[in-house]
PDB file of C-alpha atoms in Angstrom:
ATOM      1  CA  UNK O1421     -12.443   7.490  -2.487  1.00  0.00           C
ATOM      2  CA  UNK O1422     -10.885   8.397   0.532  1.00  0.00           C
ATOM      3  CA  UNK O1423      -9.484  11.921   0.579  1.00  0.00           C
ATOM      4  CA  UNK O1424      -6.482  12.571   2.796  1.00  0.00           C
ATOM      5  CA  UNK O1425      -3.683  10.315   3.113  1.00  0.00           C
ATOM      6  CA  UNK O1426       0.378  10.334   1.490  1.00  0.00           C
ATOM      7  CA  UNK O1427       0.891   6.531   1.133  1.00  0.00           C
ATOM      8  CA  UNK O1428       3.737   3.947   0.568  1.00  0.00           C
ATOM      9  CA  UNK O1429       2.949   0.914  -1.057  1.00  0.00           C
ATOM     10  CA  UNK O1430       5.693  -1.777  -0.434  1.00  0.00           C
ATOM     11  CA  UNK O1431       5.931  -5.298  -2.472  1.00  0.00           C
ATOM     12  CA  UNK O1432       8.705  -7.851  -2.429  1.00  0.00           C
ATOM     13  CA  UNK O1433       7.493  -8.816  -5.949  1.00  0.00           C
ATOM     14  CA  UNK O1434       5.962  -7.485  -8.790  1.00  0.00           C
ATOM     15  CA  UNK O1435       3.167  -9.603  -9.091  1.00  0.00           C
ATOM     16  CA  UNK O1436       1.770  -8.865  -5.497  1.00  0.00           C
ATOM     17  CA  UNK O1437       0.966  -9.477  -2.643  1.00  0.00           C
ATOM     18  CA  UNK O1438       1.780  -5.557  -2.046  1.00  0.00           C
ATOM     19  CA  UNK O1439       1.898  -4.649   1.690  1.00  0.00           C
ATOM     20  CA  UNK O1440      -0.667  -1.008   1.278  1.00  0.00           C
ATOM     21  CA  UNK O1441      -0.412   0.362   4.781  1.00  0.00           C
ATOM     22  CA  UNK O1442       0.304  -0.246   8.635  1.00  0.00           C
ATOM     23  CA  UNK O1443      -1.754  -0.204  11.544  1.00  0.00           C
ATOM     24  CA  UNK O1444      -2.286   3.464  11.631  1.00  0.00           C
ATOM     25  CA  UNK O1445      -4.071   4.088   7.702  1.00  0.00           C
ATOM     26  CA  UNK O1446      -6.961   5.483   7.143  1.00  0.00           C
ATOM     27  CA  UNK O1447      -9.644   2.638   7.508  1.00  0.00           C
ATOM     28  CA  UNK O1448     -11.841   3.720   4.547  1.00  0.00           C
ATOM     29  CA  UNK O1449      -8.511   4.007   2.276  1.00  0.00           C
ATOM     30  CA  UNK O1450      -7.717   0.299   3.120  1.00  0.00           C
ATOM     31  CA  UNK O1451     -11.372  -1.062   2.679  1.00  0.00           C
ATOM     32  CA  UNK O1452     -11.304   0.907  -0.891  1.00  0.00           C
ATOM     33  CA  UNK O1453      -7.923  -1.207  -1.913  1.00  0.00           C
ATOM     34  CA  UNK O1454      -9.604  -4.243  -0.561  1.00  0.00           C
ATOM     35  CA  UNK O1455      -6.690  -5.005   1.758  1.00  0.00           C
ATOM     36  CA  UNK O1456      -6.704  -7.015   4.949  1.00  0.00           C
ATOM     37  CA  UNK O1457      -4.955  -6.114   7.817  1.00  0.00           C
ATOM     38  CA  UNK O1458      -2.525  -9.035   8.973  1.00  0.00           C
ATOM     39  CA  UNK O1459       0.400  -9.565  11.527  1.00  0.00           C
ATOM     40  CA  UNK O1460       3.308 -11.764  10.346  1.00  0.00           C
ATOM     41  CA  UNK O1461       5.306 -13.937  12.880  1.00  0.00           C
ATOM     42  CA  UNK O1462       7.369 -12.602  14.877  1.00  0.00           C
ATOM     43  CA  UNK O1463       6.448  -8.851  13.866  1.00  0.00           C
ATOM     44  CA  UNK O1464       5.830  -6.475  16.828  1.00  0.00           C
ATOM     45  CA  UNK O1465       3.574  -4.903  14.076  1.00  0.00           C
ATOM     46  CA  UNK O1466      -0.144  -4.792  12.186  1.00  0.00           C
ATOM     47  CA  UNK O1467       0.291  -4.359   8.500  1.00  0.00           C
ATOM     48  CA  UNK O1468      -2.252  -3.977   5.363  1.00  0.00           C
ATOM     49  CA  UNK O1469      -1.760  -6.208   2.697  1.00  0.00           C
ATOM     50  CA  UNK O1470      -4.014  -6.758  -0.756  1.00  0.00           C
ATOM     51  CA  UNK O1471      -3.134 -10.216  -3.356  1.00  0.00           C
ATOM     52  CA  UNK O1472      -2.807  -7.155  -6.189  1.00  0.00           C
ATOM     53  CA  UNK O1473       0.259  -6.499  -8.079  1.00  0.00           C
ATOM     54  CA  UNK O1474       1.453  -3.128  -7.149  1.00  0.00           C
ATOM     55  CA  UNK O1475       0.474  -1.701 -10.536  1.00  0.00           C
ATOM     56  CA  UNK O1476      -2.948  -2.779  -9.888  1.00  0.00           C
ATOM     57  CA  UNK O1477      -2.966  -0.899  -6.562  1.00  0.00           C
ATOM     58  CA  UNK O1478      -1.385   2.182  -8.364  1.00  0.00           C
ATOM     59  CA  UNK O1479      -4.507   2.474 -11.220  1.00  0.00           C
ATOM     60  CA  UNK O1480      -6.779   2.506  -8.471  1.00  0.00           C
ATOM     61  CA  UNK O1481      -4.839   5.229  -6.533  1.00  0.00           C
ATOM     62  CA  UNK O1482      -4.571   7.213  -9.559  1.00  0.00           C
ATOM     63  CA  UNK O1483      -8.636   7.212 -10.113  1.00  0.00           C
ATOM     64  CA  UNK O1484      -8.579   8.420  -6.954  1.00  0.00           C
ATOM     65  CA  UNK O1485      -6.123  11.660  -7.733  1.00  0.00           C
ATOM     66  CA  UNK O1486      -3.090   9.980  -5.609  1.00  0.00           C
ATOM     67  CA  UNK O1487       0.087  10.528  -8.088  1.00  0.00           C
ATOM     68  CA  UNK O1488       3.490   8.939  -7.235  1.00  0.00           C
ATOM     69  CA  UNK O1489       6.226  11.390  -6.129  1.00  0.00           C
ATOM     70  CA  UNK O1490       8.827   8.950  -6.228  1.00  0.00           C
ATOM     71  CA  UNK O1491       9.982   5.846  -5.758  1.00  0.00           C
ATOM     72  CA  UNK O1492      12.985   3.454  -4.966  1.00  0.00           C
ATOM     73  CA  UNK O1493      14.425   0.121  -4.409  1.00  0.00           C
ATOM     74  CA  UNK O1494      15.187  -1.149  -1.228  1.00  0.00           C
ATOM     75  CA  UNK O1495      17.247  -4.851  -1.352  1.00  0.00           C
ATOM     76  CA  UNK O1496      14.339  -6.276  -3.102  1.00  0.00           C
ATOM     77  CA  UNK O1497      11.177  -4.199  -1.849  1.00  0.00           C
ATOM     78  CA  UNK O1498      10.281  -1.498  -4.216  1.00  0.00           C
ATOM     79  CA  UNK O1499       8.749   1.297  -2.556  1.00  0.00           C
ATOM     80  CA  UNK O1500       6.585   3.784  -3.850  1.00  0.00           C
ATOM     81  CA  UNK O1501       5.500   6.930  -2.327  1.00  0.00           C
ATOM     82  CA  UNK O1502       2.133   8.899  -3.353  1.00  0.00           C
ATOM     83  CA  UNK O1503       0.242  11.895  -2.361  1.00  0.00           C
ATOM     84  CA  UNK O1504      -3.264  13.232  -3.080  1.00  0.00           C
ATOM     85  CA  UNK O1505      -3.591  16.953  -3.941  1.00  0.00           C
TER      86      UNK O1505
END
């Protein structure tokens, strides 16, 4: 596992995909989630995505030590934040 990083994991559903990073996270992080780094049309912007649910992506984060420090709704994004100790 990948040791320093505070993530966000984004997902406009609850059954995935969930949206895992942007163009600046940490490479090995990203390859550990399985995600693939895509750019949607008309976005100015690189974004990592994996087909998980975003409670699947949370287990693996927690075997990993990440916890979540909080989280919110956003329209219809939910947003989670995390952080490794």
């Amino acid at each position: 596992c990948p040791t320093s990083l505070t993530l966000c994991c984004l997902s406009l559903q609850e059954v995935g995909p969930t949206m895992v990073g942007d163009e600046l996270s940490d490479p090995s992080l990203m390859s550990f989630l399985g995600a693939m780094k895509r750019n949607m049309l008309g976005n100015h912007f690189w974004e990592y995505y994996v087909n998980d649910a975003p409670r699947v992506v949370l287990n693996k984060l927690e075997t990993c030590g990440y916890r979540v420090v909080s989280m919110t709704g956003v329209g219809q994004t939910l947003v989670w934040c995390l952080h490794k100790e």
